[in-house]
Amino acid sequence: MERKYYNPQIELLPRKELKKLQLQKLQRVVRKVYQKVPHYKEKFKNAGVKPKDLKSLEDFKNFPFTTKEDLFVDYPFGLLAEPLEKAVRLHTSSGTTGKPKAIFFSEKDIWSQAKLIARSLFMSGARSQDILQNSMTYGLFTGALVMHYGAELLGMLVIPAGPGNTERQIELMRTFGTTCIHMTPSYALYVATVIQEKRLEPGKDIKLKRVYLGAEPYSEETRKKIEKMLKVDVFNCYGLSEMGGPGVGFECPAKKGLHIWEDAFYVEIINPETGEPVKEGEIGELVLTTLDRTAMPIIRYRTRDLTRFISEPCPCGRTHIRIDRPLGRADDMFIVRGVNIFPQQIENVIMGIKGVAQNYQIILEGYDEMIVKVEIDRDFFDGRIERLLKLKEEITEKLRQAIQVRPKVELVEPGELPVSEGKAKRVIDKRTL
Ligand code: DLL
């Protein structure tokens, strides 16, 4: 039964045919939003395009982008392309400021996204005998519910644990023999540390095999660290509420970038300043169009997420394009002494250093001062000061080499920094510039 979530006719579809399929779907979606959503009709008019102008995929770049701000025009129902009664679920995504973005799903939308999740989980090796502990937040956030439906569709036993209460998380894992877990990377680092501190043995006390991490950027070093601590395979899962939540992009066992499901999304990467496509392999802003969504299709959505295409064929044989692990949103970037820095760059350096525990925080204060607080293994606080100073110097120097700015590094004991169960807040900007 579960074999139906591996569909070689779609997943291995030659790119030429995949593009043909995309064009057909794009023409349909463009027609639909033009006819049903006055806001899109207006935008098309301003851009001087009509649905009939979409004759090839090339033509699509003449169509207008949808931005976060567009979601607030005629809020909250303005972008619905079907009567509200057709919608069966609401999810929201709260940005850093203002009102949340409201995303509506029809019944069909719920199951299309669930199928993408089932396909993604199957691709990672999960099967119906697996037990998924879903430790993302249930509620308005898409993270838990969307994954939940997809995992059930695949036939997995789903434990709707939600985040937090780490003792209970571990108890659930031990009692029910959880084999797969879905959570944020920052929380996973914490849970892995607690498992280690309790001296629970991976494979024996804890049966985890696969860990699905998403909802926030994290580095390759963090993946490696969690894989080593728990003896598991970590898979990166990308998505955003506007595109239906998790399952938009997912890693295959090659773990070299995330496949974007191109039968469901049309994907572009643009230069955020000019709006033009970037050159092959260059980093830019990911722009996505829903190809199957019915209640609230969105075209050319500027995600603000920065990534690049990995265009070489994937060893897994799937033809759907891969993107590199998202670096974060353009808004996550901060500038210190004229240098553009992403939290993930810092994370990638520190998580590869022996002695560093699971948590860190970046504080910007005073006149462009950058402090990196790093939790380190408890046994470093055994009174051997030279060892501590050496570690501090190693972290400072490696960060300086990576980001060209010498930060002030503070080493703290595990548990001293706030633990995030959902999305972590890595940067606190208290500058008075
Ligand atoms: O975070 C959907 C999701 C839930 C994805 C669970 C994966 C797992 P939003 O709350 O709308 O939706 O936030 C979306 O989070 O635009 C990215 O900036 C970031 N993000 C999500 N997944 C990843 C990832 C969900 N794997 C925003 N790597 C996105 C990096 C990610 N950033």
Coordinates of C-alpha atoms and ligand atoms in Angstrom, one line a residue:
M1 CA 0.0 0.0 0.0
E2 CA 2.7 2.4 0.9
R3 CA 4.5 1.9 -2.5
K4 CA 2.0 4.4 -3.9
Y5 CA 4.1 7.1 -2.2
Y6 CA 7.0 6.3 -4.5
N7 CA 5.9 7.3 -7.9
P8 CA 8.8 6.9 -10.4
Q9 CA 6.6 8.3 -13.1
I10 CA 6.6 11.6 -11.3
E11 CA 9.8 11.5 -9.3
L12 CA 12.0 10.3 -12.1
L13 CA 10.2 12.2 -14.9
P14 CA 12.7 13.5 -17.5
R15 CA 13.2 17.2 -17.0
K16 CA 11.8 18.0 -20.4
E17 CA 8.5 16.4 -19.5
L18 CA 8.5 17.8 -16.0
K19 CA 8.7 21.3 -17.6
K20 CA 5.9 20.5 -20.0
L21 CA 3.8 19.4 -17.0
Q22 CA 4.8 22.6 -15.1
L23 CA 3.8 24.8 -18.0
Q24 CA 0.3 23.2 -18.2
K25 CA -0.2 23.6 -14.5
L26 CA 1.1 27.2 -14.5
Q27 CA -1.2 28.2 -17.3
R28 CA -4.1 26.8 -15.3
V29 CA -3.1 28.6 -12.1
V30 CA -2.4 31.9 -13.8
R31 CA -5.9 31.7 -15.4
K32 CA -7.5 30.9 -12.2
V33 CA -6.0 33.8 -10.1
Y34 CA -6.7 36.2 -12.9
Q35 CA -10.3 35.2 -13.0
K36 CA -11.0 34.7 -9.3
V37 CA -8.7 37.1 -7.4
P38 CA -9.2 40.8 -8.1
H39 CA -5.9 41.7 -6.5
Y40 CA -4.1 39.4 -9.0
K41 CA -6.1 40.8 -11.9
E42 CA -5.0 44.3 -10.9
K43 CA -1.4 43.2 -10.6
F44 CA -1.4 41.5 -14.0
K45 CA -2.9 44.7 -15.5
N46 CA -0.2 46.8 -14.0
A47 CA 2.4 44.5 -15.3
G48 CA 0.8 44.5 -18.8
V49 CA 0.3 40.7 -18.9
K50 CA -2.7 38.4 -19.4
P51 CA -3.0 34.7 -18.9
K52 CA -2.8 34.1 -22.7
D53 CA 0.7 35.6 -22.7
L54 CA 2.0 32.6 -20.9
K55 CA 3.0 30.5 -23.8
S56 CA 6.3 29.1 -22.5
L57 CA 8.0 28.9 -19.1
E58 CA 10.3 31.7 -20.3
D59 CA 7.2 34.0 -20.4
F60 CA 6.5 33.5 -16.8
K61 CA 9.2 35.9 -15.7
N62 CA 7.0 38.7 -17.1
F63 CA 4.3 38.0 -14.5
P64 CA 4.4 40.0 -11.3
F65 CA 5.8 38.7 -8.0
T66 CA 3.7 38.2 -4.9
T67 CA 5.3 39.7 -1.8
K68 CA 4.5 39.3 1.8
E69 CA 2.8 42.7 1.6
D70 CA 0.4 41.4 -1.0
L71 CA -0.9 38.9 1.6
F72 CA -2.1 41.9 3.6
V73 CA -4.1 43.5 0.9
D74 CA -7.8 42.9 1.6
Y75 CA -6.7 40.9 4.6
P76 CA -7.5 38.2 5.5
F77 CA -9.6 36.8 2.7
G78 CA -8.3 38.8 -0.3
L79 CA -6.2 36.1 -2.0
L80 CA -8.8 33.4 -1.8
A81 CA -9.5 32.0 -5.3
E82 CA -12.5 30.0 -4.1
P83 CA -15.5 30.8 -1.8
L84 CA -14.5 30.6 1.8
E85 CA -16.8 27.7 2.4
K86 CA -14.5 25.6 0.3
A87 CA -11.7 26.2 2.8
V88 CA -11.4 23.7 5.6
R89 CA -8.4 24.8 7.5
L90 CA -6.5 28.0 8.4
H91 CA -2.8 28.2 9.2
T92 CA -0.9 31.3 10.0
S93 CA 2.7 32.4 10.1
S94 CA 3.6 35.1 12.4
G95 CA 6.4 37.3 11.0
T96 CA 8.6 39.3 13.3
T97 CA 6.2 42.2 13.3
G98 CA 2.5 42.9 12.7
K99 CA -0.4 40.6 11.9
P100 CA 0.1 37.0 10.9
K101 CA -0.2 35.8 7.3
A102 CA -3.4 33.8 6.9
I103 CA -3.2 30.8 4.6
F104 CA -6.3 28.8 3.7
F105 CA -6.4 25.2 2.7
S106 CA -9.2 23.4 0.8
E107 CA -9.7 19.7 1.5
K108 CA -7.8 19.0 -1.7
D109 CA -4.9 21.2 -0.6
I110 CA -4.7 19.4 2.7
W111 CA -4.3 16.0 1.0
S112 CA -2.0 17.3 -1.8
Q113 CA 0.5 18.6 0.9
A114 CA 0.1 15.4 2.9
K115 CA 1.0 13.4 -0.2
L116 CA 4.1 15.4 -0.7
I117 CA 5.1 14.7 2.9
A118 CA 4.3 11.0 2.5
R119 CA 6.5 11.0 -0.6
S120 CA 9.3 12.8 1.2
L121 CA 9.2 10.5 4.2
F122 CA 9.2 7.5 1.9
M123 CA 12.2 8.9 0.0
S124 CA 14.1 9.2 3.3
G125 CA 13.5 5.5 4.0
A126 CA 10.5 5.7 6.4
R127 CA 7.9 3.0 6.0
S128 CA 4.5 2.3 7.6
Q129 CA 6.2 0.3 10.4
D130 CA 8.0 3.4 11.6
I131 CA 6.9 5.5 14.5
L132 CA 7.1 9.2 14.2
Q133 CA 7.2 11.4 17.2
N134 CA 6.0 14.8 16.0
S135 CA 7.7 17.3 18.3
M136 CA 6.8 20.4 16.4
T137 CA 4.2 22.9 17.7
Y138 CA 0.6 21.9 17.0
G139 CA -1.7 24.8 16.3
L140 CA -1.7 27.7 13.8
F141 CA 1.8 26.8 12.8
T142 CA 1.9 24.4 9.9
G143 CA 4.9 22.4 11.2
A144 CA 3.1 19.8 13.2
L145 CA -0.3 19.3 11.6
V146 CA 0.9 19.1 8.0
M147 CA 3.6 16.6 8.8
H148 CA 1.1 14.7 10.9
Y149 CA -1.3 14.2 8.1
G150 CA 1.5 13.1 5.7
A151 CA 3.0 10.6 8.1
E152 CA -0.4 9.1 8.8
L153 CA -1.0 8.8 5.1
L154 CA 2.1 6.8 4.8
G155 CA 0.8 4.6 7.5
M156 CA 3.3 5.5 10.2
L157 CA 2.2 5.5 13.8
V158 CA 2.2 9.2 14.8
I159 CA 2.8 10.4 18.3
P160 CA 1.5 13.9 18.5
A161 CA 4.0 14.9 21.2
G162 CA 4.3 18.6 20.4
P163 CA 7.5 20.4 21.6
G164 CA 8.9 20.8 25.1
N165 CA 8.9 18.8 28.3
T166 CA 12.1 17.0 27.3
E167 CA 11.7 14.4 30.1
R168 CA 8.4 13.3 28.6
Q169 CA 9.8 13.4 25.0
I170 CA 12.4 10.9 26.1
E171 CA 9.9 8.8 28.0
L172 CA 7.7 8.6 24.9
M173 CA 10.7 7.6 22.8
R174 CA 11.6 4.8 25.2
T175 CA 8.1 3.5 25.9
F176 CA 6.9 3.4 22.3
G177 CA 10.2 2.8 20.5
T178 CA 10.0 6.0 18.4
T179 CA 12.1 5.4 15.2
C180 CA 11.6 8.9 13.6
I181 CA 11.3 12.3 15.1
H182 CA 10.4 15.7 13.7
M183 CA 11.5 18.9 15.4
T184 CA 13.4 22.1 15.1
P185 CA 17.2 21.7 14.9
S186 CA 17.8 24.0 18.0
Y187 CA 15.5 21.8 20.1
A188 CA 17.0 18.6 18.6
L189 CA 20.5 19.7 19.8
Y190 CA 19.0 20.2 23.3
V191 CA 17.2 16.8 23.4
A192 CA 20.3 15.0 22.1
T193 CA 22.3 16.5 24.9
V194 CA 19.8 15.4 27.5
I195 CA 19.8 11.9 26.1
Q196 CA 23.6 11.9 26.3
E197 CA 23.6 13.2 29.8
K198 CA 21.2 10.4 30.9
R199 CA 23.7 8.0 29.3
L200 CA 21.0 6.4 27.2
E201 CA 22.4 4.3 24.5
P202 CA 21.3 5.0 20.9
G203 CA 20.1 1.8 19.2
K204 CA 19.3 0.2 22.6
D205 CA 17.5 2.6 24.9
I206 CA 16.6 5.0 22.1
K207 CA 15.5 3.4 18.8
L208 CA 15.7 6.6 16.7
K209 CA 16.8 6.1 13.1
R210 CA 15.8 9.2 11.4
V211 CA 15.5 12.8 12.5
Y212 CA 13.6 15.4 10.4
L213 CA 14.7 18.9 11.1
G214 CA 13.3 22.0 9.6
A215 CA 11.5 25.3 10.2
E216 CA 14.7 27.2 10.8
P217 CA 18.1 27.4 9.2
Y218 CA 20.9 25.2 10.6
S219 CA 24.3 24.3 9.5
E220 CA 25.9 21.1 8.1
E221 CA 28.0 20.9 11.2
T222 CA 24.8 20.9 13.3
R223 CA 23.5 18.0 11.3
K224 CA 26.7 16.1 11.7
K225 CA 26.7 16.7 15.4
I226 CA 23.2 15.4 15.9
E227 CA 23.9 12.4 13.7
K228 CA 26.9 11.6 15.8
M229 CA 25.3 12.1 19.2
L230 CA 22.2 10.0 18.4
K231 CA 23.6 7.7 15.7
V232 CA 20.8 8.7 13.3
D233 CA 20.3 10.1 9.9
V234 CA 19.2 13.7 9.9
F235 CA 17.1 14.9 6.9
N236 CA 16.6 18.6 6.1
C237 CA 13.0 19.6 5.5
Y238 CA 12.0 23.0 4.1
G239 CA 8.8 24.8 3.7
L240 CA 6.8 27.8 4.6
S241 CA 3.2 28.4 5.5
E242 CA 2.6 30.4 2.3
M243 CA 3.4 27.3 0.3
G244 CA 1.5 24.9 2.5
G245 CA 4.1 24.3 5.3
P246 CA 6.7 21.6 5.5
G247 CA 7.3 19.2 2.5
V248 CA 8.1 21.8 -0.2
G249 CA 11.7 20.7 -0.2
F250 CA 13.2 17.6 1.4
E251 CA 16.5 15.8 1.4
C252 CA 16.9 12.4 -0.2
P253 CA 19.4 9.8 1.3
A254 CA 22.2 11.5 -0.7
K255 CA 21.8 14.4 1.7
K256 CA 23.3 16.9 -0.8
G257 CA 20.6 19.5 -1.0
L258 CA 16.8 19.4 -0.9
H259 CA 14.7 18.3 -3.8
I260 CA 11.9 20.8 -4.4
W261 CA 8.8 18.9 -5.6
E262 CA 8.5 20.5 -9.0
D263 CA 5.2 18.8 -9.9
A264 CA 3.7 20.9 -7.1
F265 CA 5.9 24.1 -7.1
Y266 CA 7.5 26.1 -9.8
V267 CA 10.8 27.3 -8.5
E268 CA 13.0 30.3 -9.4
I269 CA 16.0 31.9 -7.8
I270 CA 16.4 35.6 -8.4
N271 CA 18.7 38.5 -7.6
P272 CA 16.7 40.2 -4.8
E273 CA 17.7 43.6 -6.0
T274 CA 17.0 43.3 -9.7
G275 CA 14.4 40.5 -9.7
E276 CA 16.2 38.8 -12.5
P277 CA 17.2 35.1 -12.4
V278 CA 20.6 34.5 -10.9
K279 CA 23.4 32.8 -12.9
E280 CA 23.7 29.0 -12.6
G281 CA 24.7 28.1 -9.0
E282 CA 24.6 31.6 -7.6
I283 CA 22.9 32.4 -4.3
G284 CA 19.7 34.4 -4.6
E285 CA 16.2 34.7 -3.3
L286 CA 13.9 31.6 -3.7
V287 CA 10.7 32.4 -5.5
L288 CA 7.9 29.8 -5.5
T289 CA 4.6 29.3 -7.3
T290 CA 2.0 26.8 -6.1
L291 CA 0.9 24.5 -9.0
D292 CA -1.8 22.5 -7.3
R293 CA -3.2 24.7 -4.6
T294 CA -6.9 25.4 -5.1
A295 CA -8.1 27.6 -2.2
M296 CA -5.3 30.1 -2.2
P297 CA -2.9 29.7 -5.1
I298 CA 0.1 32.0 -4.9
I299 CA 2.3 32.9 -7.8
R300 CA 5.9 34.0 -7.9
Y301 CA 6.1 34.3 -4.1
R302 CA 9.2 36.0 -2.8
T303 CA 10.1 33.9 0.1
R304 CA 13.1 36.1 1.2
D305 CA 15.0 32.8 1.7
L306 CA 18.4 32.7 0.3
T307 CA 19.8 29.6 -1.4
R308 CA 21.2 28.3 -4.7
F309 CA 20.3 25.7 -7.2
I310 CA 22.3 22.4 -7.3
S311 CA 21.8 21.5 -10.9
E312 CA 23.9 18.4 -11.2
P313 CA 21.9 15.2 -11.5
C314 CA 21.2 13.7 -8.1
P315 CA 22.7 10.2 -7.3
C316 CA 19.2 9.2 -6.2
G317 CA 18.0 9.5 -9.7
R318 CA 15.2 11.9 -8.9
T319 CA 14.9 14.6 -11.5
H320 CA 13.4 17.3 -9.3
I321 CA 15.8 20.2 -8.8
R322 CA 17.7 20.5 -5.6
I323 CA 18.4 23.6 -3.6
D324 CA 21.2 24.1 -1.1
R325 CA 20.3 24.2 2.5
P326 CA 18.6 27.6 2.9
L327 CA 21.0 30.1 4.4
G328 CA 18.2 31.9 6.2
R329 CA 16.0 34.8 5.3
A330 CA 17.4 38.0 3.9
D331 CA 16.1 39.5 7.1
D332 CA 18.2 37.1 9.3
M333 CA 21.4 38.7 8.0
F334 CA 23.0 41.3 10.3
I335 CA 25.8 43.6 9.7
V336 CA 28.8 44.1 12.0
R337 CA 31.5 46.5 11.2
G338 CA 30.4 46.5 7.6
V339 CA 30.4 42.7 7.2
N340 CA 27.2 40.8 6.3
I341 CA 26.8 37.8 8.6
F342 CA 24.3 35.0 8.8
P343 CA 23.8 33.2 12.1
Q344 CA 24.3 30.0 10.2
Q345 CA 27.9 30.9 9.4
I346 CA 28.6 31.3 13.1
E347 CA 26.8 28.0 13.9
N348 CA 28.7 26.1 11.2
V349 CA 32.0 27.1 12.8
I350 CA 31.2 26.5 16.4
M351 CA 29.4 23.3 16.0
G352 CA 32.4 21.7 14.4
I353 CA 34.6 22.5 17.4
K354 CA 35.2 19.7 20.0
G355 CA 34.0 20.8 23.4
V356 CA 31.1 22.9 22.2
A357 CA 27.7 21.8 23.5
Q358 CA 24.4 22.5 21.9
N359 CA 23.4 26.1 22.3
Y360 CA 24.7 29.5 21.4
Q361 CA 23.5 33.1 21.1
I362 CA 24.7 36.2 19.3
I363 CA 24.4 39.5 21.1
L364 CA 25.1 42.8 19.3
E365 CA 25.5 45.8 21.5
G366 CA 27.3 49.0 22.2
Y367 CA 29.0 50.4 19.2
D368 CA 28.9 47.4 16.8
E369 CA 30.2 44.9 19.4
M370 CA 29.5 41.3 18.7
I371 CA 29.4 38.8 21.6
V372 CA 29.0 35.1 20.9
K373 CA 27.9 33.1 23.9
V374 CA 28.7 29.5 23.5
E375 CA 27.6 26.6 25.8
I376 CA 30.4 24.1 26.3
D377 CA 30.6 20.7 27.7
R378 CA 30.3 20.6 31.5
D379 CA 33.6 18.9 32.1
F380 CA 35.4 22.0 30.8
F381 CA 34.5 23.7 34.1
D382 CA 36.7 21.4 36.2
G383 CA 39.1 24.2 37.2
R384 CA 41.6 23.7 34.4
I385 CA 41.7 27.3 33.3
E386 CA 44.3 26.9 30.5
R387 CA 42.1 24.3 28.8
L388 CA 39.1 26.7 29.0
L389 CA 41.2 29.6 27.6
K390 CA 42.5 27.5 24.8
L391 CA 39.0 26.5 23.7
K392 CA 37.9 30.2 23.9
E393 CA 40.8 31.2 21.8
E394 CA 40.1 28.4 19.3
I395 CA 36.5 29.5 18.9
T396 CA 37.4 33.2 18.6
E397 CA 40.1 32.6 16.0
K398 CA 38.0 30.2 13.9
L399 CA 35.1 32.7 13.9
R400 CA 37.4 35.5 12.9
Q401 CA 38.7 33.5 10.0
A402 CA 35.2 32.6 8.8
I403 CA 33.5 36.0 9.2
Q404 CA 36.4 38.5 9.1
V405 CA 35.2 40.0 12.4
R406 CA 36.8 39.1 15.8
P407 CA 33.9 38.6 18.2
K408 CA 34.0 38.5 21.9
V409 CA 33.4 34.9 22.9
E410 CA 31.9 34.0 26.2
L411 CA 31.9 30.4 27.3
V412 CA 28.9 29.3 29.4
E413 CA 27.8 26.1 31.1
P414 CA 25.1 23.9 29.4
G415 CA 21.6 25.1 30.3
E416 CA 22.6 28.7 30.8
L417 CA 21.2 30.0 27.5
P418 CA 17.4 29.9 26.8
V419 CA 16.3 26.6 25.3
S420 CA 14.0 27.0 22.3
E421 CA 11.4 24.4 21.7
G422 CA 10.2 26.0 18.5
K423 CA 12.1 28.4 16.3
A424 CA 15.2 29.7 18.0
K425 CA 16.0 33.4 18.4
R426 CA 19.7 33.4 17.8
V427 CA 20.5 37.1 17.5
I428 CA 19.7 39.8 20.1
D429 CA 20.4 43.2 18.7
K430 CA 20.8 45.8 21.4
R431 CA 23.0 48.2 19.4
T432 CA 22.7 51.9 19.8
L433 CA 24.2 52.8 16.4
Ligands
DLL1 O1 8.5 26.8 9.3 C1 7.2 25.3 7.8 C2 8.0 24.2 8.3 C3 7.7 23.5 9.4 C4 9.1 23.7 7.5 C5 8.4 22.4 9.8 C6 9.8 22.6 7.9 C7 9.5 21.9 9.0 P1 6.9 29.2 8.6 O2 6.6 29.3 10.0 O3 6.0 29.9 7.7 O4 6.8 27.7 8.1 O5 8.4 29.6 8.4 C8 8.9 29.5 7.1 O6 11.2 29.2 8.0 O7 10.7 30.8 4.9 C9 12.5 29.8 6.2 O8 13.0 31.1 6.4 C10 12.4 29.0 7.5 N1 12.7 27.6 7.2 C11 11.8 26.6 7.2 N2 12.4 25.4 7.0 C12 13.7 25.6 6.9 C13 14.9 24.9 6.6 C14 7.6 26.6 8.5 N3 14.9 23.5 6.5 C15 10.4 30.0 7.1 N4 16.1 25.5 6.6 C16 11.0 29.8 5.8 C17 16.2 26.8 6.7 C18 13.9 27.0 7.0 N5 15.1 27.6 6.9

